[in-house]
Amino acid sequence: MYKLLIEDDEGGQTAVSLIRDEITIGRKEGNTIRLTDRNVSRRHGRIVREDDRIYVEDVAARYGIKKNGNKIKDRAELKEGDVVLIGDYKLTLKLDPKAKKKKDEQQAKKTPSLPKAPEGSLANDFSDNDRDKTQVIQTLPAKLVVISSNFAGEEFPLTRDEMIIGRGEACNIIIDHRSVSAKHAKVVHEDTDAYKIVDLNSSNGVKVNGEQYRALHLKRGDVVELGHVKFRFVEPGENYVFSPQDQVDAVAAEVDSGPDLMKLGLVGGAAVAAVVVLAGMAMILFSDDGDDEPVQDQQAAVEQLHEEVDIDIEEGDDQVKAFVKNARQQIEAGNLREPVGQLETARDLLDPTPEQRQEIDDLIALARHERSNKAHYEKALDELESGELRAALDEMLAIPPNTIFRNLLEEEGVAEEILEGILAAGFEAVEQEELDRAREKAEELEVVDYEPAADLRQAILDKEEELEQQAVAMQQEDRPAPSPPSSSGSDSTQPTQTTTSPGLSAEEARAKYTEAAQNLTGGNPQATVSICRDALNAGHTPCHRLMGLAYVRLNDEASACNHFRQYLASGPSNPGPVERQMENLGCD
């Protein structure tokens, strides 16, 4: 079996077995191997095994991939010892030491004179240091499945050698529950393939099957409790599917095993009913909104809050005000999860004034409302990374103006990069005399009232005039000599009659499209729909796309899908972004 020896710029090394036919590499969550430096693209490359041959491929690498110092074009075959450079990471293909030894022994039998691999070679020197730089996903990995609280059924695959669980933003598994500490526990995948859970000095400790432990190896079916949140440990390869009964069982177990139902004479349906009643009692006792935590737990939570929030609070300062200010700054910077836990703790334990409580509730609501915008923000970055500028623009337009993540796109220069890329593509289309594509790019820019779009429009008009003059010149060259006038003396030529369709002209329809796009950008999707109807009556089909986006904002998915279908039926030059929108909406 082959392995990749991954070395970062600080010398840390990690060995990753090539156990799959395809391994993706990039900075984005979900890659088989996740490399976290900024000079690694979100979907950078992949390693592919085909017929016992191994290849490295460039997927969407902004800075490219090098093999043995030379930049690859699309893909390149890898041999043992080849070195691949991805950002600041060096990946060396090596045969597993055991497999290499076996291969050498087999080769030695065929050709005894061949020397063995030298001792101490890199192939025998894999190191497990700095494993946190990578992430390896296996088929049906071990996982933790929540079986209690409002998170019930949520799954967390244990895809790394060490995974931190807690309420903090930096954790690998984030549980937004106030009974869970910022860094509550960690699960360690040991070399023996065993999994161990370790308490990280949490306020409420770690329990396994009801007993508290500092550290314990997990086995199939173990129930792990972190604060008031329960998980079921699913071992690798186990095909476990959560069911509501698991939640009932978990909650019923909280009632100290309950009274002996047989002694009470309760059997059959009565016993089940009793369990349900007890489960309901347990849900009340252990609900997320319970205020009956012991005093020492409250004190510990406040101390934990002070540790989590890196601000100076002097004696006499208003603690609530300081925490609210810090949380607001984090939320406005795009950090949504961690501040919510801090705000909830401050609200419940620090005795805020009614005005402060309202401010806290408003901030929590803002953070939760911005979650969908954050998803569009991250998707816009992904699409930009992949060169899908139209799709990146659509994701940007899906974020309402004057919101946190729309502002971040503009402050970080991402919005400008998207628009500049579309503008460049438009001018390229003009040079290639693909004027329909150039007009489409101009319309995309006019959606956000991008001033340089006027330059692109002028370039299109200039090119149209140039092509028209060329066509006239060619017609004059090919035109036969004029016929003599008619003997009757009457003029046989008649002026050409042009017909115009009722309603808007093509130029007026384009102006309506621009107006509709500006309303969409300005947060008025209803006006977009109304204005686009006029443009559609004049045959301006790009308005179907705008109307689809507007109906997405209006939460009318059926109408959005309908207009997206009509837009695709018009034969746009770049249907991919709209097709992805339809896939996300679940359009038939």
Coordinates of C-alpha atoms in Angstrom, one line a residue:
M1 CA 0.0 0.0 0.0
Y2 CA 1.2 3.5 -0.8
K3 CA 1.3 6.4 1.5
L4 CA 1.7 10.1 1.2
L5 CA 4.2 11.7 3.6
I6 CA 2.9 15.2 4.1
E7 CA 5.4 17.8 5.4
D8 CA 4.5 21.4 6.2
D9 CA 6.8 24.4 6.2
E10 CA 7.7 23.9 9.9
G11 CA 8.8 20.4 9.4
G12 CA 5.7 18.7 10.9
Q13 CA 5.0 15.4 9.1
T14 CA 1.9 13.2 8.7
A15 CA 1.6 9.9 6.9
V16 CA -1.7 9.3 5.0
S17 CA -2.5 5.8 3.5
L18 CA -3.9 5.8 0.0
I19 CA -6.8 3.4 0.8
R20 CA -9.2 5.0 -1.7
D21 CA -9.2 5.3 -5.5
E22 CA -9.7 9.0 -5.2
I23 CA -8.4 11.4 -2.5
T24 CA -9.2 15.1 -2.7
I25 CA -6.9 17.7 -1.3
G26 CA -7.7 21.3 -0.4
R27 CA -8.4 23.9 2.2
K28 CA -12.2 23.4 2.3
E29 CA -13.9 21.2 4.8
G30 CA -14.9 17.8 3.3
N31 CA -11.7 17.2 1.4
T32 CA -10.1 13.8 2.1
I33 CA -6.9 15.6 3.0
R34 CA -7.4 19.1 4.4
L35 CA -4.4 21.5 4.2
T36 CA -5.1 24.6 6.1
D37 CA -2.7 27.2 4.8
R38 CA -4.2 30.1 2.8
N39 CA -2.0 29.4 -0.3
V40 CA -3.9 26.1 -0.7
S41 CA -7.1 26.5 -2.8
R42 CA -10.4 25.2 -1.4
R43 CA -10.5 22.5 -4.0
H44 CA -6.8 22.3 -5.0
G45 CA -6.1 18.8 -6.4
R46 CA -6.7 15.1 -6.1
I47 CA -4.8 11.8 -6.1
V48 CA -6.3 9.1 -8.3
R49 CA -5.5 5.5 -8.5
E50 CA -6.2 3.8 -11.9
D51 CA -5.1 0.2 -12.7
D52 CA -2.3 0.2 -10.1
R53 CA -1.0 3.6 -11.4
I54 CA -1.2 6.7 -9.3
Y55 CA -1.8 10.2 -10.7
V56 CA -2.0 13.7 -9.3
E57 CA -4.5 16.1 -10.9
D58 CA -5.1 19.8 -10.7
V59 CA -8.7 20.5 -9.8
A60 CA -9.0 24.2 -9.2
A61 CA -5.5 25.2 -7.9
R62 CA -5.1 28.9 -8.1
Y63 CA -1.3 28.6 -7.5
G64 CA -0.9 25.3 -9.4
I65 CA 0.7 22.0 -8.4
K66 CA 4.3 21.0 -8.9
K67 CA 5.7 17.6 -9.3
N68 CA 9.5 17.3 -8.7
G69 CA 9.8 21.1 -9.1
N70 CA 7.9 21.3 -12.4
K71 CA 4.3 22.6 -12.7
I72 CA 1.9 20.1 -14.0
K73 CA -0.7 21.1 -16.6
D74 CA -3.7 18.9 -15.8
R75 CA -2.4 15.6 -14.4
A76 CA 0.8 13.7 -14.0
E77 CA 1.7 10.1 -13.0
L78 CA 3.4 9.6 -9.7
K79 CA 6.1 7.1 -8.9
E80 CA 7.5 6.1 -5.5
G81 CA 9.7 8.9 -4.3
D82 CA 8.1 11.7 -6.4
V83 CA 7.5 14.9 -4.5
V84 CA 4.4 17.0 -5.0
L85 CA 4.3 20.7 -3.9
I86 CA 0.9 22.1 -2.9
G87 CA 1.3 25.6 -1.4
D88 CA 3.9 25.2 1.4
Y89 CA 3.2 21.5 1.8
K90 CA 5.5 18.8 0.4
L91 CA 3.8 15.5 -0.4
T92 CA 6.1 12.5 -1.0
L93 CA 4.7 9.2 -2.4
K94 CA 6.1 6.3 -0.5
L95 CA 5.4 2.6 -0.3
D96 CA 4.3 1.5 3.1
P97 CA 7.3 0.1 5.0
K98 CA 5.7 -3.3 5.4
A99 CA 4.6 -3.5 1.8
K100 CA 8.0 -2.2 0.7
K101 CA 9.8 -4.9 2.7
K102 CA 7.5 -7.6 1.2
K103 CA 8.1 -6.2 -2.3
D104 CA 11.9 -6.1 -1.7
E105 CA 11.8 -9.8 -0.5
Q106 CA 9.8 -10.8 -3.6
Q107 CA 12.2 -8.9 -5.8
A108 CA 15.2 -10.4 -4.0
K109 CA 13.9 -13.9 -4.8
K110 CA 13.8 -13.1 -8.5
T111 CA 17.1 -11.2 -8.5
P112 CA 19.1 -12.0 -5.4
S113 CA 21.9 -9.7 -6.4
L114 CA 19.8 -6.6 -6.0
P115 CA 20.5 -4.7 -2.8
K116 CA 17.9 -4.1 -0.2
A117 CA 16.6 -0.6 0.6
P118 CA 19.0 1.2 2.9
E119 CA 18.2 1.4 6.6
G120 CA 16.9 4.7 7.7
S121 CA 15.5 5.7 4.3
L122 CA 12.5 8.1 4.3
A123 CA 10.2 5.2 3.4
N124 CA 10.9 3.7 6.9
D125 CA 10.7 7.0 8.7
F126 CA 7.0 8.0 8.7
S127 CA 6.2 10.4 11.6
D128 CA 2.9 11.1 13.2
N129 CA 3.8 14.6 14.3
D130 CA 1.5 17.6 13.7
R131 CA -1.4 15.5 12.6
D132 CA -3.7 18.5 13.1
K133 CA -2.6 19.8 9.6
T134 CA -4.6 17.1 7.8
Q135 CA -7.9 15.4 7.7
V136 CA -8.5 11.8 6.5
I137 CA -12.0 10.5 5.7
Q138 CA -12.5 6.8 5.5
T139 CA -15.5 4.7 4.4
L140 CA -18.1 4.5 7.2
P141 CA -15.8 6.1 9.8
A142 CA -16.5 6.1 13.5
K143 CA -18.8 8.8 14.6
L144 CA -20.7 10.4 17.5
V145 CA -24.5 10.7 17.0
V146 CA -26.5 13.0 19.3
I147 CA -29.4 11.2 20.9
S148 CA -30.7 13.9 23.3
S149 CA -31.7 17.6 23.2
N150 CA -32.7 19.6 20.2
F151 CA -29.6 18.3 18.4
A152 CA -30.9 14.7 18.3
G153 CA -29.9 12.8 15.2
E154 CA -27.0 15.1 14.2
E155 CA -23.9 13.1 13.3
F156 CA -20.2 14.0 13.7
P157 CA -17.8 11.6 11.9
L158 CA -14.5 11.1 13.7
T159 CA -12.3 11.8 10.7
R160 CA -9.2 13.0 12.4
D161 CA -6.7 11.5 14.7
E162 CA -7.7 14.0 17.4
M163 CA -11.0 15.9 17.5
I164 CA -11.9 18.6 20.0
I165 CA -15.5 18.8 21.1
G166 CA -16.9 21.9 22.7
R167 CA -18.9 25.2 22.3
G168 CA -15.9 27.2 21.0
E169 CA -15.6 28.2 17.3
A170 CA -12.1 26.6 17.1
C171 CA -13.4 23.1 18.0
N172 CA -13.7 20.3 15.4
I173 CA -17.1 19.4 16.7
I174 CA -19.1 22.4 17.9
I175 CA -22.0 21.9 20.2
D176 CA -23.8 25.2 20.9
H177 CA -25.2 24.3 24.3
R178 CA -24.5 26.2 27.5
S179 CA -23.8 23.0 29.5
V180 CA -20.9 22.3 27.2
S181 CA -17.6 24.0 27.9
A182 CA -15.6 25.9 25.2
K183 CA -13.2 23.0 24.9
H184 CA -15.0 20.2 26.7
A185 CA -13.4 16.9 25.6
K186 CA -11.4 15.3 22.8
V187 CA -11.6 12.0 21.0
V188 CA -8.3 10.4 20.1
H189 CA -8.0 7.8 17.4
E190 CA -5.0 5.7 18.5
D191 CA -2.7 3.7 16.3
T192 CA -4.4 0.5 17.4
D193 CA -7.6 1.8 15.8
A194 CA -9.1 2.3 19.3
Y195 CA -11.0 5.5 20.2
K196 CA -10.5 7.2 23.5
I197 CA -12.4 10.2 24.9
V198 CA -10.5 12.5 27.2
D199 CA -12.0 15.2 29.5
L200 CA -10.3 18.6 28.9
N201 CA -11.0 20.0 32.4
S202 CA -14.6 20.8 31.5
S203 CA -17.0 22.4 34.0
N204 CA -19.6 19.5 33.8
G205 CA -17.2 16.6 33.1
V206 CA -17.5 13.6 30.8
K207 CA -19.7 10.6 31.5
V208 CA -19.8 7.2 29.6
N209 CA -22.8 5.0 30.3
G210 CA -23.7 7.1 33.3
E211 CA -20.2 7.0 35.0
Q212 CA -17.8 9.9 35.1
Y213 CA -14.3 9.4 33.7
R214 CA -11.2 11.5 33.0
A215 CA -10.4 9.3 30.0
L216 CA -11.9 6.0 28.6
H217 CA -11.7 3.8 25.5
L218 CA -15.0 3.7 23.7
K219 CA -16.8 0.7 22.4
R220 CA -19.8 0.2 20.1
G221 CA -23.0 1.6 21.6
D222 CA -21.4 3.6 24.5
V223 CA -23.4 6.6 25.5
V224 CA -21.2 9.7 26.1
E225 CA -22.5 12.6 28.1
L226 CA -21.0 16.1 27.8
G227 CA -23.0 18.3 30.1
H228 CA -26.6 17.8 29.1
V229 CA -25.9 16.5 25.6
K230 CA -25.7 12.8 25.0
F231 CA -24.0 11.0 22.1
R232 CA -23.9 7.4 21.0
F233 CA -20.5 6.1 19.9
V234 CA -20.7 4.3 16.5
E235 CA -17.6 2.3 15.7
P236 CA -16.0 2.2 12.2
G237 CA -18.1 0.2 9.8
E238 CA -21.2 0.0 12.0
N239 CA -24.3 0.9 10.0
Y240 CA -26.2 2.8 12.8
V241 CA -29.2 4.9 12.0
F242 CA -30.7 7.2 14.6
S243 CA -34.3 6.7 15.5
P244 CA -36.6 8.8 17.8
Q245 CA -36.8 5.8 20.2
D246 CA -33.1 6.3 20.9
Q247 CA -33.9 9.8 22.2
V248 CA -36.8 8.4 24.4
D249 CA -34.4 5.8 25.8
A250 CA -31.7 8.3 26.5
V251 CA -34.1 10.7 28.3
A252 CA -35.9 8.0 30.3
A253 CA -32.5 6.8 31.6
E254 CA -32.1 10.2 33.3
V255 CA -34.7 9.3 35.9
D256 CA -32.3 7.2 37.9
S257 CA -33.5 4.1 36.2
G258 CA -37.0 4.9 37.5
P259 CA -39.2 2.8 39.8
D260 CA -39.5 -1.0 39.1
L261 CA -42.4 -1.1 36.8
M262 CA -43.0 -4.8 37.4
K263 CA -43.3 -4.2 41.1
L264 CA -45.9 -1.5 40.4
G265 CA -47.9 -4.0 38.4
L266 CA -47.3 -2.1 35.2
V267 CA -46.7 -4.3 32.2
G268 CA -47.3 -4.1 28.4
G269 CA -48.8 -0.8 27.2
A270 CA -49.0 0.6 30.8
A271 CA -45.3 0.1 31.2
V272 CA -44.6 1.9 28.0
A273 CA -46.9 4.7 29.0
A274 CA -45.1 5.0 32.3
V275 CA -41.7 5.2 30.5
V276 CA -43.1 8.0 28.3
V277 CA -44.3 9.9 31.3
L278 CA -41.0 9.5 33.0
A279 CA -39.3 10.5 29.8
G280 CA -41.4 13.6 29.7
M281 CA -40.4 14.4 33.3
A282 CA -36.8 14.0 32.3
M283 CA -37.2 16.3 29.4
I284 CA -38.5 19.0 31.7
L285 CA -35.7 18.3 34.2
F286 CA -33.0 18.4 31.7
S287 CA -34.3 20.8 29.0
D288 CA -32.1 23.3 27.4
D289 CA -33.9 26.2 29.1
G290 CA -33.7 24.8 32.7
D291 CA -32.5 27.3 35.3
D292 CA -31.9 24.7 38.0
E293 CA -28.1 24.3 37.6
P294 CA -26.2 24.1 40.9
V295 CA -24.7 27.3 42.1
Q296 CA -21.2 25.9 41.7
D297 CA -22.0 25.1 38.0
Q298 CA -23.1 28.7 37.5
Q299 CA -20.0 30.0 39.1
A300 CA -17.9 27.7 36.9
A301 CA -19.8 28.8 33.8
V302 CA -19.1 32.4 34.6
E303 CA -15.4 31.7 35.2
Q304 CA -15.4 29.7 31.9
L305 CA -16.9 32.7 30.1
H306 CA -14.2 35.0 31.4
E307 CA -11.6 32.5 30.1
E308 CA -13.2 32.3 26.7
V309 CA -13.6 36.0 26.1
D310 CA -10.2 37.8 25.6
I311 CA -11.1 41.2 27.1
D312 CA -10.0 43.1 30.1
I313 CA -12.7 43.7 32.6
E314 CA -11.7 45.7 35.7
E315 CA -13.4 45.8 39.0
G316 CA -16.5 48.0 38.8
D317 CA -16.9 47.6 35.1
D318 CA -20.3 46.5 33.7
Q319 CA -19.5 42.9 32.8
V320 CA -22.6 42.4 30.6
K321 CA -21.9 45.5 28.6
A322 CA -18.3 44.4 28.0
F323 CA -19.4 40.9 26.9
V324 CA -22.1 42.3 24.6
K325 CA -19.7 44.7 23.0
N326 CA -17.2 41.9 22.4
A327 CA -19.9 39.5 21.0
R328 CA -21.1 42.2 18.6
Q329 CA -17.6 42.8 17.3
Q330 CA -17.2 39.0 16.7
I331 CA -20.6 38.7 15.0
E332 CA -19.9 41.7 12.7
A333 CA -16.6 40.0 11.8
G334 CA -18.4 36.9 10.7
N335 CA -17.9 34.7 13.8
L336 CA -21.5 33.5 14.5
R337 CA -21.4 30.4 16.7
E338 CA -19.1 31.2 19.6
P339 CA -20.5 34.6 20.5
V340 CA -24.0 33.1 20.8
G341 CA -22.9 30.8 23.6
Q342 CA -21.2 33.7 25.4
L343 CA -24.3 35.9 25.1
E344 CA -26.6 33.1 26.4
T345 CA -24.3 32.6 29.4
A346 CA -24.1 36.4 30.0
R347 CA -27.9 36.7 29.7
D348 CA -28.7 33.7 32.1
L349 CA -26.0 34.2 34.7
L350 CA -24.9 37.9 34.9
D351 CA -28.2 39.5 35.7
P352 CA -28.5 42.0 32.8
T353 CA -30.9 44.9 32.8
P354 CA -34.1 44.6 30.7
E355 CA -32.5 46.8 28.0
Q356 CA -29.3 44.6 28.0
R357 CA -31.4 41.4 27.8
Q358 CA -33.2 42.8 24.8
E359 CA -29.9 43.7 23.2
I360 CA -28.6 40.2 23.8
D361 CA -31.7 38.6 22.4
D362 CA -31.4 40.9 19.3
L363 CA -27.8 39.9 18.8
I364 CA -28.5 36.2 19.1
A365 CA -31.4 36.6 16.6
L366 CA -29.0 38.5 14.2
A367 CA -26.4 35.7 14.4
R368 CA -28.9 33.0 13.7
H369 CA -30.4 35.0 10.9
E370 CA -27.0 35.5 9.3
R371 CA -26.2 31.7 9.2
S372 CA -27.9 31.3 5.7
N373 CA -26.0 34.4 4.5
K374 CA -22.7 32.9 5.7
A375 CA -23.5 29.8 3.6
H376 CA -23.9 32.0 0.5
Y377 CA -20.7 33.9 1.4
E378 CA -18.7 30.7 1.7
K379 CA -20.2 29.4 -1.6
A380 CA -19.3 32.7 -3.3
L381 CA -15.7 32.2 -2.2
D382 CA -15.7 28.6 -3.5
E383 CA -17.2 29.6 -6.9
L384 CA -14.7 32.4 -7.2
E385 CA -11.9 30.0 -6.4
S386 CA -13.1 27.7 -9.1
G387 CA -13.4 30.4 -11.7
E388 CA -17.2 30.2 -11.8
L389 CA -17.7 34.0 -11.7
R390 CA -21.4 34.0 -12.7
A391 CA -22.2 31.5 -10.0
A392 CA -20.1 33.5 -7.5
L393 CA -22.2 36.6 -8.5
D394 CA -25.4 34.7 -8.0
E395 CA -24.3 33.6 -4.5
M396 CA -23.4 37.2 -3.7
L397 CA -26.8 38.4 -4.9
A398 CA -28.5 35.8 -2.7
I399 CA -27.2 37.8 0.3
P400 CA -29.3 40.9 1.0
P401 CA -27.5 44.2 0.9
N402 CA -26.3 45.9 4.1
T403 CA -25.9 42.6 5.9
I404 CA -22.8 41.3 7.6
F405 CA -21.6 38.9 4.9
R406 CA -22.6 41.2 2.0
N407 CA -20.5 43.8 3.7
L408 CA -17.6 41.4 4.3
L409 CA -17.6 40.4 0.6
E410 CA -17.2 44.1 -0.2
E411 CA -14.7 44.9 2.5
E412 CA -12.5 41.9 1.6
G413 CA -12.4 42.9 -2.0
V414 CA -14.2 39.7 -3.1
A415 CA -17.1 41.5 -4.7
E416 CA -14.7 43.6 -6.7
E417 CA -12.7 40.6 -7.8
I418 CA -15.9 38.9 -9.0
L419 CA -17.0 41.9 -11.0
E420 CA -13.6 42.6 -12.4
G421 CA -13.4 39.0 -13.6
I422 CA -16.8 39.3 -15.3
L423 CA -15.8 42.6 -16.9
A424 CA -12.6 41.0 -18.3
A425 CA -14.6 38.1 -19.7
G426 CA -17.0 40.6 -21.4
F427 CA -14.1 42.5 -23.1
E428 CA -12.6 39.2 -24.1
A429 CA -16.0 38.2 -25.7
V430 CA -16.0 41.5 -27.6
E431 CA -12.5 40.8 -29.0
Q432 CA -13.6 37.4 -30.1
E433 CA -16.8 39.0 -31.7
E434 CA -19.0 36.9 -29.4
L435 CA -21.4 39.9 -28.8
D436 CA -24.3 37.9 -27.3
R437 CA -21.9 36.6 -24.6
A438 CA -20.5 40.1 -24.1
R439 CA -24.0 41.5 -23.7
E440 CA -24.7 38.8 -21.1
K441 CA -21.7 39.9 -19.2
A442 CA -22.7 43.5 -19.3
E443 CA -26.1 42.6 -18.0
E444 CA -24.6 40.7 -15.1
L445 CA -22.6 43.8 -14.2
E446 CA -25.6 46.0 -14.5
V447 CA -27.3 43.9 -11.9
V448 CA -25.2 45.5 -9.2
D449 CA -24.9 48.9 -11.0
Y450 CA -21.2 48.4 -11.7
E451 CA -20.1 51.6 -13.4
P452 CA -17.4 50.0 -15.7
A453 CA -20.3 48.1 -17.3
A454 CA -20.9 51.3 -19.3
D455 CA -17.5 50.9 -20.9
L456 CA -18.3 47.3 -21.9
R457 CA -21.6 48.5 -23.4
Q458 CA -19.7 51.1 -25.4
A459 CA -17.2 48.5 -26.6
I460 CA -20.0 46.3 -27.7
L461 CA -21.6 49.2 -29.7
D462 CA -18.2 50.0 -31.3
K463 CA -17.7 46.4 -32.3
E464 CA -21.3 46.2 -33.7
E465 CA -20.6 49.4 -35.8
E466 CA -17.3 47.9 -37.0
L467 CA -18.8 44.6 -38.0
E468 CA -21.7 46.5 -39.7
Q469 CA -19.2 48.6 -41.8
Q470 CA -17.4 45.4 -42.7
A471 CA -20.6 43.8 -43.9
V472 CA -21.6 46.9 -45.9
A473 CA -18.2 47.0 -47.6
M474 CA -18.4 43.3 -48.5
Q475 CA -21.9 43.8 -49.9
Q476 CA -20.7 46.7 -52.1
E477 CA -17.9 44.5 -53.5
D478 CA -20.3 41.7 -54.4
R479 CA -23.2 43.9 -55.6
P480 CA -23.9 43.8 -59.4
A481 CA -24.0 46.9 -61.6
P482 CA -27.3 48.9 -61.2
S483 CA -30.0 48.2 -63.8
P484 CA -31.1 51.1 -66.1
P485 CA -34.2 53.0 -65.0
S486 CA -37.6 51.6 -66.2
S487 CA -38.9 52.9 -69.6
S488 CA -42.2 53.7 -68.0
G489 CA -40.3 56.3 -66.0
S490 CA -42.0 55.2 -62.8
D491 CA -39.8 54.5 -59.7
S492 CA -40.0 50.7 -59.1
T493 CA -38.2 50.8 -55.8
Q494 CA -40.3 51.0 -52.7
P495 CA -39.2 52.0 -49.2
T496 CA -38.6 49.0 -46.9
Q497 CA -41.5 48.6 -44.4
T498 CA -40.3 47.7 -40.9
T499 CA -42.7 46.4 -38.4
T500 CA -42.3 46.9 -34.7
S501 CA -43.9 44.7 -32.1
P502 CA -46.1 46.6 -29.7
G503 CA -44.7 47.4 -26.2
L504 CA -41.1 48.1 -25.3
S505 CA -38.2 48.3 -27.8
A506 CA -35.2 46.1 -27.3
E507 CA -33.3 49.0 -25.8
E508 CA -36.1 49.9 -23.5
A509 CA -36.4 46.2 -22.4
R510 CA -32.7 46.2 -21.5
A511 CA -33.2 49.4 -19.5
K512 CA -36.0 47.7 -17.7
Y513 CA -33.7 44.7 -17.0
T514 CA -31.1 47.0 -15.5
E515 CA -33.8 48.7 -13.3
A516 CA -35.1 45.4 -12.1
A517 CA -31.5 44.2 -11.3
Q518 CA -30.9 47.4 -9.3
N519 CA -34.0 46.8 -7.3
L520 CA -32.9 43.2 -6.6
T521 CA -29.6 44.4 -5.4
G522 CA -31.3 47.1 -3.3
G523 CA -33.3 44.5 -1.5
N524 CA -36.7 45.0 -3.3
P525 CA -37.4 41.6 -5.0
Q526 CA -41.1 42.4 -5.4
A527 CA -40.2 45.4 -7.6
T528 CA -37.8 43.2 -9.5
V529 CA -40.7 40.8 -10.4
S530 CA -43.0 43.7 -11.4
I531 CA -40.5 45.4 -13.6
C532 CA -39.2 42.2 -15.2
R533 CA -42.7 41.3 -16.4
D534 CA -42.6 44.3 -18.8
A535 CA -39.1 43.3 -20.1
L536 CA -40.3 39.7 -20.6
N537 CA -43.3 40.9 -22.6
A538 CA -40.7 42.5 -25.0
G539 CA -38.9 39.2 -25.3
H540 CA -35.9 40.0 -23.0
T541 CA -35.5 36.4 -21.7
P542 CA -32.5 37.2 -19.3
C543 CA -35.2 38.6 -17.0
H544 CA -36.3 35.0 -16.2
R545 CA -33.0 34.6 -14.3
L546 CA -33.6 37.8 -12.3
M547 CA -37.1 36.8 -11.5
G548 CA -35.9 33.4 -10.3
L549 CA -33.5 35.1 -7.9
A550 CA -36.2 37.5 -6.8
Y551 CA -38.6 34.6 -6.0
V552 CA -35.8 32.9 -4.0
R553 CA -35.7 36.0 -1.8
L554 CA -39.5 35.9 -1.5
N555 CA -39.4 32.3 -0.5
D556 CA -41.5 31.2 -3.4
E557 CA -39.5 28.2 -4.6
A558 CA -42.1 27.0 -7.1
S559 CA -42.1 30.3 -9.0
A560 CA -38.3 30.5 -8.8
C561 CA -38.0 27.1 -10.3
N562 CA -40.5 28.0 -13.1
H563 CA -38.5 31.1 -14.2
F564 CA -35.2 29.3 -13.9
R565 CA -36.6 26.6 -16.3
Q566 CA -37.7 29.3 -18.8
Y567 CA -34.3 30.9 -18.6
L568 CA -32.6 27.6 -19.4
A569 CA -35.0 27.1 -22.3
S570 CA -33.8 30.3 -23.8
G571 CA -30.4 28.7 -24.4
P572 CA -28.0 30.9 -22.3
S573 CA -24.3 30.6 -23.0
N574 CA -23.5 29.7 -19.3
P575 CA -26.4 27.7 -17.8
G576 CA -24.3 26.1 -15.1
P577 CA -24.9 28.6 -12.2
V578 CA -28.7 28.5 -12.7
E579 CA -28.6 24.7 -12.9
R580 CA -26.8 24.7 -9.6
Q581 CA -29.4 27.1 -8.1
M582 CA -32.2 24.7 -9.3
E583 CA -30.4 21.8 -7.7
N584 CA -30.1 23.6 -4.4
L585 CA -33.8 24.5 -4.5
G586 CA -34.8 20.9 -5.4
C587 CA -36.5 21.9 -8.7
D588 CA -37.8 18.9 -10.7

